[in-house]
PDB file of C-alpha atoms in Angstrom:
ATOM      1  CA  ALA U   1      97.871 -94.797  69.854  1.00  0.00           C
ATOM      2  CA  THR U   2      99.557 -97.564  67.877  1.00  0.00           C
ATOM      3  CA  LYS U   3      96.468 -98.213  65.796  1.00  0.00           C
ATOM      4  CA  ASP U   4      96.297 -94.539  64.800  1.00  0.00           C
ATOM      5  CA  MET U   5     100.007 -94.539  63.950  1.00  0.00           C
ATOM      6  CA  GLY U   6      99.516 -97.560  61.714  1.00  0.00           C
ATOM      7  CA  LYS U   7      96.741 -95.793  59.805  1.00  0.00           C
ATOM      8  CA  MET U   8      98.859 -92.676  59.344  1.00  0.00           C
ATOM      9  CA  LEU U   9     101.775 -94.684  58.003  1.00  0.00           C
ATOM     10  CA  GLY U  10      99.561 -96.412  55.406  1.00  0.00           C
ATOM     11  CA  GLY U  11      98.728 -99.506  57.319  1.00  0.00           C
ATOM     12  CA  ASP U  12      95.542-101.456  57.006  1.00  0.00           C
ATOM     13  CA  GLU U  13      92.448 -99.725  58.289  1.00  0.00           C
ATOM     14  CA  GLU U  14      89.907-101.566  60.298  1.00  0.00           C
ATOM     15  CA  LYS U  15      87.065-102.750  58.085  1.00  0.00           C
ATOM     16  CA  ASP U  16      83.591-101.836  59.245  1.00  0.00           C
ATOM     17  CA  PRO U  17      81.349-104.818  58.564  1.00  0.00           C
ATOM     18  CA  ASP U  18      78.338-102.577  57.946  1.00  0.00           C
ATOM     19  CA  ALA U  19      80.212-100.053  55.768  1.00  0.00           C
ATOM     20  CA  GLU U  20      78.885-101.466  52.483  1.00  0.00           C
ATOM     21  CA  LYS U  21      75.318-101.471  53.768  1.00  0.00           C
ATOM     22  CA  LYS U  22      75.654 -97.895  55.028  1.00  0.00           C
ATOM     23  CA  GLU U  23      77.076 -96.755  51.687  1.00  0.00           C
ATOM     24  CA  GLU U  24      74.147 -98.316  49.794  1.00  0.00           C
ATOM     25  CA  GLU U  25      71.676 -96.596  52.122  1.00  0.00           C
ATOM     26  CA  ARG U  26      73.461 -93.279  51.633  1.00  0.00           C
ATOM     27  CA  GLN U  27      73.383 -93.657  47.829  1.00  0.00           C
ATOM     28  CA  GLU U  28      69.676 -94.553  47.938  1.00  0.00           C
ATOM     29  CA  ALA U  29      68.953 -91.503  50.103  1.00  0.00           C
ATOM     30  CA  LEU U  30      70.816 -89.284  47.617  1.00  0.00           C
ATOM     31  CA  ARG U  31      68.831 -90.741  44.682  1.00  0.00           C
ATOM     32  CA  GLN U  32      65.566 -90.224  46.522  1.00  0.00           C
ATOM     33  CA  GLU U  33      66.444 -86.603  47.373  1.00  0.00           C
ATOM     34  CA  GLU U  34      67.345 -85.962  43.729  1.00  0.00           C
ATOM     35  CA  GLU U  35      64.007 -87.381  42.536  1.00  0.00           C
ATOM     36  CA  GLU U  36      62.129 -85.250  45.070  1.00  0.00           C
ATOM     37  CA  ARG U  37      64.039 -82.159  43.948  1.00  0.00           C
ATOM     38  CA  LYS U  38      63.262 -82.831  40.287  1.00  0.00           C
ATOM     39  CA  ALA U  39      59.576 -83.388  41.079  1.00  0.00           C
ATOM     40  CA  LYS U  40      59.453 -80.147  43.062  1.00  0.00           C
ATOM     41  CA  TYR U  41      60.967 -78.098  40.223  1.00  0.00           C
ATOM     42  CA  GLN U  42      58.782 -79.805  37.637  1.00  0.00           C
ATOM     43  CA  LYS U  43      55.701 -78.861  39.657  1.00  0.00           C
ATOM     44  CA  MET U  44      56.924 -75.261  40.026  1.00  0.00           C
ATOM     45  CA  GLU U  45      57.563 -75.007  36.283  1.00  0.00           C
ATOM     46  CA  ALA U  46      54.073 -76.346  35.514  1.00  0.00           C
ATOM     47  CA  GLU U  47      52.557 -73.678  37.784  1.00  0.00           C
ATOM     48  CA  ARG U  48      54.630 -70.977  36.075  1.00  0.00           C
ATOM     49  CA  GLU U  49      53.546 -72.199  32.653  1.00  0.00           C
ATOM     50  CA  THR U  50      49.856 -72.004  33.613  1.00  0.00           C
ATOM     51  CA  MET U  51      50.424 -68.418  34.781  1.00  0.00           C
ATOM     52  CA  ARG U  52      52.265 -67.584  31.565  1.00  0.00           C
ATOM     53  CA  GLN U  53      49.464 -69.085  29.478  1.00  0.00           C
ATOM     54  CA  GLY U  54      46.900 -67.022  31.406  1.00  0.00           C
ATOM     55  CA  ILE U  55      48.845 -63.858  30.632  1.00  0.00           C
ATOM     56  CA  ARG U  56      49.202 -64.873  26.965  1.00  0.00           C
ATOM     57  CA  ASP U  57      45.457 -65.473  26.711  1.00  0.00           C
ATOM     58  CA  LYS U  58      44.629 -62.195  28.448  1.00  0.00           C
ATOM     59  CA  TYR U  59      46.811 -60.049  26.178  1.00  0.00           C
ATOM     60  CA  GLY U  60      46.621 -62.108  22.987  1.00  0.00           C
ATOM     61  CA  ILE U  61      50.317 -62.967  22.965  1.00  0.00           C
ATOM     62  CA  LYS U  62      51.515 -66.067  21.166  1.00  0.00           C
ATOM     63  CA  LYS U  63      54.137 -68.518  22.404  1.00  0.00           C
ATOM     64  CA  ARG U  64      57.650 -68.138  21.089  1.00  0.00           C
ATOM     65  CA  GLU U  65      57.469 -71.461  19.198  1.00  0.00           C
ATOM     66  CA  GLU U  66      54.176 -70.452  17.546  1.00  0.00           C
ATOM     67  CA  LYS U  67      55.630 -67.089  16.512  1.00  0.00           C
ATOM     68  CA  GLU U  68      58.672 -68.756  14.989  1.00  0.00           C
ATOM     69  CA  ALA U  69      56.518 -71.266  13.104  1.00  0.00           C
ATOM     70  CA  GLU U  70      54.296 -68.498  11.728  1.00  0.00           C
ATOM     71  CA  ALA U  71      57.310 -66.385  10.772  1.00  0.00           C
ATOM     72  CA  GLN U  72      58.822 -69.354   8.936  1.00  0.00           C
ATOM     73  CA  ALA U  73      55.563 -69.988   7.073  1.00  0.00           C
ATOM     74  CA  ALA U  74      55.299 -66.294   6.170  1.00  0.00           C
ATOM     75  CA  MET U  75      58.869 -66.321   4.859  1.00  0.00           C
ATOM     76  CA  GLU U  76      58.107 -69.319   2.654  1.00  0.00           C
ATOM     77  CA  VAL U  77      54.952 -67.696   1.261  1.00  0.00           C
ATOM     78  CA  ALA U  78      56.730 -64.371   0.661  1.00  0.00           C
ATOM     79  CA  ALA U  79      59.640 -66.149  -0.999  1.00  0.00           C
ATOM     80  CA  GLU U  80      57.440 -67.915  -3.585  1.00  0.00           C
ATOM     81  CA  GLY U  81      58.000 -65.264  -6.266  1.00  0.00           C
ATOM     82  CA  SER U  82      61.265 -63.937  -4.912  1.00  0.00           C
ATOM     83  CA  LEU U  83      64.526 -64.201  -6.761  1.00  0.00           C
ATOM     84  CA  THR U  84      66.346 -65.112  -3.566  1.00  0.00           C
ATOM     85  CA  ARG U  85      64.042 -67.964  -2.575  1.00  0.00           C
ATOM     86  CA  PRO U  86      65.611 -71.366  -2.090  1.00  0.00           C
ATOM     87  CA  LYS U  87      65.644 -73.480  -5.211  1.00  0.00           C
ATOM     88  CA  LYS U  88      62.782 -75.882  -5.548  1.00  0.00           C
ATOM     89  CA  ALA U  89      61.549 -78.029  -8.378  1.00  0.00           C
ATOM     90  CA  ILE U  90      61.756 -76.260 -11.719  1.00  0.00           C
ATOM     91  CA  PRO U  91      58.291 -75.631 -13.160  1.00  0.00           C
ATOM     92  CA  ALA U  92      57.301 -77.520 -16.281  1.00  0.00           C
ATOM     93  CA  GLY U  93      58.459 -75.967 -19.528  1.00  0.00           C
ATOM     94  CA  CYS U  94      61.361 -74.015 -18.068  1.00  0.00           C
ATOM     95  CA  GLY U  95      64.035 -75.795 -20.031  1.00  0.00           C
ATOM     96  CA  ASN U  96      65.784 -78.061 -17.535  1.00  0.00           C
ATOM     97  CA  GLU U  97      63.752 -81.038 -18.627  1.00  0.00           C
ATOM     98  CA  GLU U  98      64.620 -83.505 -21.339  1.00  0.00           C
ATOM     99  CA  GLU U  99      62.050 -82.350 -23.876  1.00  0.00           C
ATOM    100  CA  GLU U 100      61.522 -83.768 -27.277  1.00  0.00           C
ATOM    101  CA  GLU U 101      61.854 -80.754 -29.516  1.00  0.00           C
ATOM    102  CA  ASP U 102      59.488 -80.737 -32.433  1.00  0.00           C
ATOM    103  CA  GLU U 103      61.373 -77.951 -34.151  1.00  0.00           C
ATOM    104  CA  SER U 104      65.048 -77.269 -34.297  1.00  0.00           C
ATOM    105  CA  ILE U 105      66.453 -73.843 -33.565  1.00  0.00           C
ATOM    106  CA  LEU U 106      66.974 -73.262 -37.281  1.00  0.00           C
ATOM    107  CA  ASP U 107      63.273 -73.885 -37.949  1.00  0.00           C
ATOM    108  CA  THR U 108      62.340 -71.375 -35.251  1.00  0.00           C
ATOM    109  CA  VAL U 109      64.639 -68.727 -36.754  1.00  0.00           C
ATOM    110  CA  MET U 110      63.254 -69.429 -40.224  1.00  0.00           C
ATOM    111  CA  LYS U 111      59.741 -68.471 -39.070  1.00  0.00           C
ATOM    112  CA  TYR U 112      60.858 -64.932 -38.306  1.00  0.00           C
ATOM    113  CA  LEU U 113      62.735 -64.314 -41.551  1.00  0.00           C
ATOM    114  CA  PRO U 114      61.053 -62.527 -44.459  1.00  0.00           C
ATOM    115  CA  GLY U 115      59.676 -64.723 -47.240  1.00  0.00           C
ATOM    116  CA  PRO U 116      62.541 -64.294 -49.807  1.00  0.00           C
ATOM    117  CA  LEU U 117      65.172 -65.164 -47.192  1.00  0.00           C
ATOM    118  CA  GLN U 118      63.216 -68.248 -46.131  1.00  0.00           C
ATOM    119  CA  ASP U 119      63.199 -69.458 -49.711  1.00  0.00           C
ATOM    120  CA  MET U 120      66.935 -68.850 -50.020  1.00  0.00           C
ATOM    121  CA  PHE U 121      67.719 -70.912 -46.872  1.00  0.00           C
ATOM    122  CA  LYS U 122      65.386 -73.741 -47.833  1.00  0.00           C
ATOM    123  CA  LYS U 123      67.414 -74.442 -50.938  1.00  0.00           C
TER     124      LYS U 123
END
């Protein structure tokens, strides 16, 4: 009874010489069980996926990832001429480029003026 009283009062416990070895074996057993569990569920998921694929093939259904990829591609194609499409490179000749202008704005306006007015501005 005195040994038990010493443990209850916070005394030193008896050290089991094989305690460390037992703990290592217990940890190894837990790791092994976890690996077996993961393998089991991985196998079950593979079987489910083969069944799912069979159903998809039978009814012509596409996978969720394939649907999303096709929808994204369709959105990009539909957005080509849309005003709300994301901005891409500006096509050539649309004004955001550093162009060397052959004519000034005044020369362009002069083309559209009647002959007598053109003569008046040239002077």
